[in-house]
């Protein structure tokens, strides 16, 4: 018979120990395997001018083993769920200066971004739930990619004196 239990893939990297992918039965072929890993190129707390956001965690890569490019789950199938971890200290550090909104963006170029390269972000439009116990943002997805937790931050706009070019974008200092 078919198991009603979702497959759960968890990152083994201590920089993102709560990064999780849950694949329910019917969302992907039973033989498909997945990985959850941290992108080593992008540091946390990076200002991304194109999105007007500051990262508050690492880019986490959710991938399907043996698949080149974007992996899409079964159309009309059950929801595959991601949990993207955030650093609560980074969120707290940003919150006093702004009306911070914690959410996740897709990093479209996560597989190809070079050290110091700009991040190409896409808004994740699915409803997102912040788990303040696990320090994750959870949402359903139709495809796998790299994802990054961010807060909107008008206090660190591109070109201001409190920002400096560093790493993959502009780091707020």
Coordinates of C-alpha atoms in Angstrom, one line a residue:
X1 CA 0.0 0.0 0.0
X2 CA 0.9 3.7 -0.2
X3 CA 2.1 5.3 3.0
X4 CA 0.1 8.2 4.3
X5 CA 3.2 9.5 6.1
X6 CA 5.0 12.4 4.4
X7 CA 8.7 12.1 3.6
X8 CA 10.7 14.5 5.8
X9 CA 14.1 15.8 4.7
X10 CA 16.0 17.9 7.2
X11 CA 19.3 19.8 6.8
X12 CA 22.3 18.3 8.5
X13 CA 24.1 21.7 8.5
X14 CA 24.3 23.3 12.0
X15 CA 23.8 26.7 10.3
X16 CA 20.2 25.7 9.5
X17 CA 19.3 22.7 11.7
X18 CA 15.5 23.3 11.4
X19 CA 15.4 23.6 7.6
X20 CA 12.9 21.0 6.5
X21 CA 11.1 19.7 3.4
X22 CA 7.9 17.6 3.9
X23 CA 6.8 15.7 0.8
X24 CA 3.4 14.1 1.2
X25 CA 2.4 10.9 -0.7
X26 CA 1.3 11.8 -4.2
X27 CA 3.4 15.0 -4.5
X28 CA 6.4 13.2 -6.0
X29 CA 7.3 9.7 -7.2
X30 CA 8.1 7.4 -4.3
X31 CA 11.6 6.8 -5.7
X32 CA 12.5 10.6 -5.9
X33 CA 14.9 11.7 -3.2
X34 CA 15.6 15.2 -2.0
X35 CA 18.3 17.2 -0.2
X36 CA 18.2 20.2 2.0
X37 CA 21.5 22.2 2.3
X38 CA 22.9 25.7 3.1
X39 CA 24.2 27.8 0.2
X40 CA 27.8 28.5 1.3
X41 CA 28.2 31.6 -0.8
X42 CA 25.6 34.0 0.7
X43 CA 26.2 35.2 4.3
X44 CA 23.3 36.1 6.6
X45 CA 22.3 39.7 7.1
X46 CA 22.7 40.9 3.5
X47 CA 20.8 43.9 2.2
X48 CA 19.2 43.1 -1.2
X49 CA 18.5 46.4 -3.0
X50 CA 16.2 44.8 -5.6
X51 CA 13.9 43.7 -2.9
X52 CA 14.4 46.3 -0.2
X53 CA 15.0 43.6 2.3
X54 CA 17.7 42.3 4.7
X55 CA 18.3 38.6 5.1
X56 CA 18.0 37.2 8.6
X57 CA 19.3 33.8 7.9
X58 CA 21.1 31.6 5.3
X59 CA 19.9 30.7 1.8
X60 CA 18.7 27.2 2.1
X61 CA 18.7 25.0 -1.1
X62 CA 15.9 22.5 -1.5
X63 CA 16.7 20.1 -4.4
X64 CA 15.6 16.9 -6.0
X65 CA 18.5 14.4 -6.4
X66 CA 19.3 13.8 -10.1
X67 CA 17.2 16.7 -11.4
X68 CA 18.9 19.5 -13.3
X69 CA 17.1 22.8 -12.9
X70 CA 13.9 23.4 -11.0
X71 CA 12.0 20.4 -9.7
X72 CA 8.2 20.7 -9.9
X73 CA 5.9 18.7 -7.7
X74 CA 2.9 16.9 -9.2
X75 CA 0.4 19.4 -10.6
X76 CA -2.8 19.4 -8.5
X77 CA -1.1 17.1 -6.0
X78 CA -0.9 17.6 -2.3
X79 CA 1.2 20.5 -0.9
X80 CA 4.9 20.0 -0.3
X81 CA 5.9 22.1 2.6
X82 CA 9.1 23.9 3.3
X83 CA 10.4 25.3 6.6
X84 CA 13.1 28.0 6.2
X85 CA 15.0 28.9 9.4
X86 CA 15.7 32.5 10.5
X87 CA 18.0 33.8 13.1
X88 CA 15.8 35.4 15.9
X89 CA 18.8 37.6 17.0
X90 CA 19.0 39.1 13.5
X91 CA 15.3 39.7 13.4
X92 CA 15.4 41.4 16.8
X93 CA 18.4 43.5 15.8
X94 CA 16.4 44.9 12.9
X95 CA 13.0 45.3 14.6
X96 CA 13.8 48.3 16.9
X97 CA 14.5 50.5 13.8
X98 CA 11.7 49.5 11.5
X99 CA 8.3 47.9 11.2
X100 CA 10.0 44.6 10.2
X101 CA 8.0 42.0 8.3
X102 CA 9.5 38.5 8.4
X103 CA 8.9 36.4 5.3
X104 CA 10.6 34.2 2.8
X105 CA 11.8 35.0 -0.8
X106 CA 12.9 32.6 -3.5
X107 CA 16.5 33.1 -4.6
X108 CA 16.1 32.6 -8.3
X109 CA 19.8 32.5 -9.0
X110 CA 20.8 30.6 -5.8
X111 CA 22.5 27.8 -7.7
X112 CA 24.7 30.2 -9.8
X113 CA 25.3 33.2 -7.5
X114 CA 29.0 34.0 -7.1
X115 CA 30.6 35.4 -4.0
X116 CA 29.8 39.0 -3.9
X117 CA 27.2 38.6 -6.6
X118 CA 23.7 40.1 -6.5
X119 CA 20.7 38.0 -5.4
X120 CA 17.8 37.7 -7.8
X121 CA 14.7 37.5 -5.6
X122 CA 11.2 36.4 -6.3
X123 CA 8.3 37.0 -3.9
X124 CA 6.8 33.8 -2.5
X125 CA 3.1 34.4 -2.8
X126 CA 1.9 31.4 -0.8
X127 CA 0.7 32.1 2.7
X128 CA 3.6 31.9 5.2
X129 CA 3.5 31.0 8.9
X130 CA 6.2 32.1 11.3
X131 CA 7.0 29.5 13.9
X132 CA 8.5 31.4 16.8
X133 CA 9.5 28.2 18.6
X134 CA 11.4 26.5 15.8
X135 CA 12.4 29.9 14.3
X136 CA 11.2 29.0 10.9
X137 CA 8.9 30.4 8.2
X138 CA 6.7 27.6 6.8
X139 CA 4.8 27.6 3.4
X140 CA 3.6 25.3 0.7
X141 CA 5.4 25.2 -2.6
X142 CA 4.9 23.8 -6.1
X143 CA 8.6 23.7 -6.9
X144 CA 12.1 23.5 -5.2
X145 CA 14.7 26.2 -5.3
X146 CA 16.8 28.3 -2.9
X147 CA 14.9 30.3 -0.3
X148 CA 16.0 33.0 2.1
X149 CA 14.3 34.5 5.2
X150 CA 14.2 38.3 5.1
X151 CA 12.7 41.4 6.8
X152 CA 11.7 44.5 4.9
X153 CA 13.9 47.3 6.1
X154 CA 13.4 50.9 5.0
X155 CA 16.3 51.9 7.4
X156 CA 18.9 50.4 5.1
X157 CA 18.0 51.5 1.6
X158 CA 20.6 51.2 -1.2
X159 CA 23.2 53.9 -1.2
X160 CA 22.7 55.1 2.4
X161 CA 25.6 55.6 4.7
X162 CA 24.6 52.8 7.1
X163 CA 25.1 50.2 4.3
X164 CA 28.4 49.0 2.8
X165 CA 29.2 46.8 -0.2
X166 CA 30.2 43.4 1.2
X167 CA 29.5 39.8 0.3
X168 CA 26.5 39.0 -1.8
X169 CA 24.9 42.4 -2.0
X170 CA 25.1 45.2 0.5
X171 CA 25.6 44.4 4.2
X172 CA 24.0 46.7 6.7
X173 CA 26.3 47.9 9.4

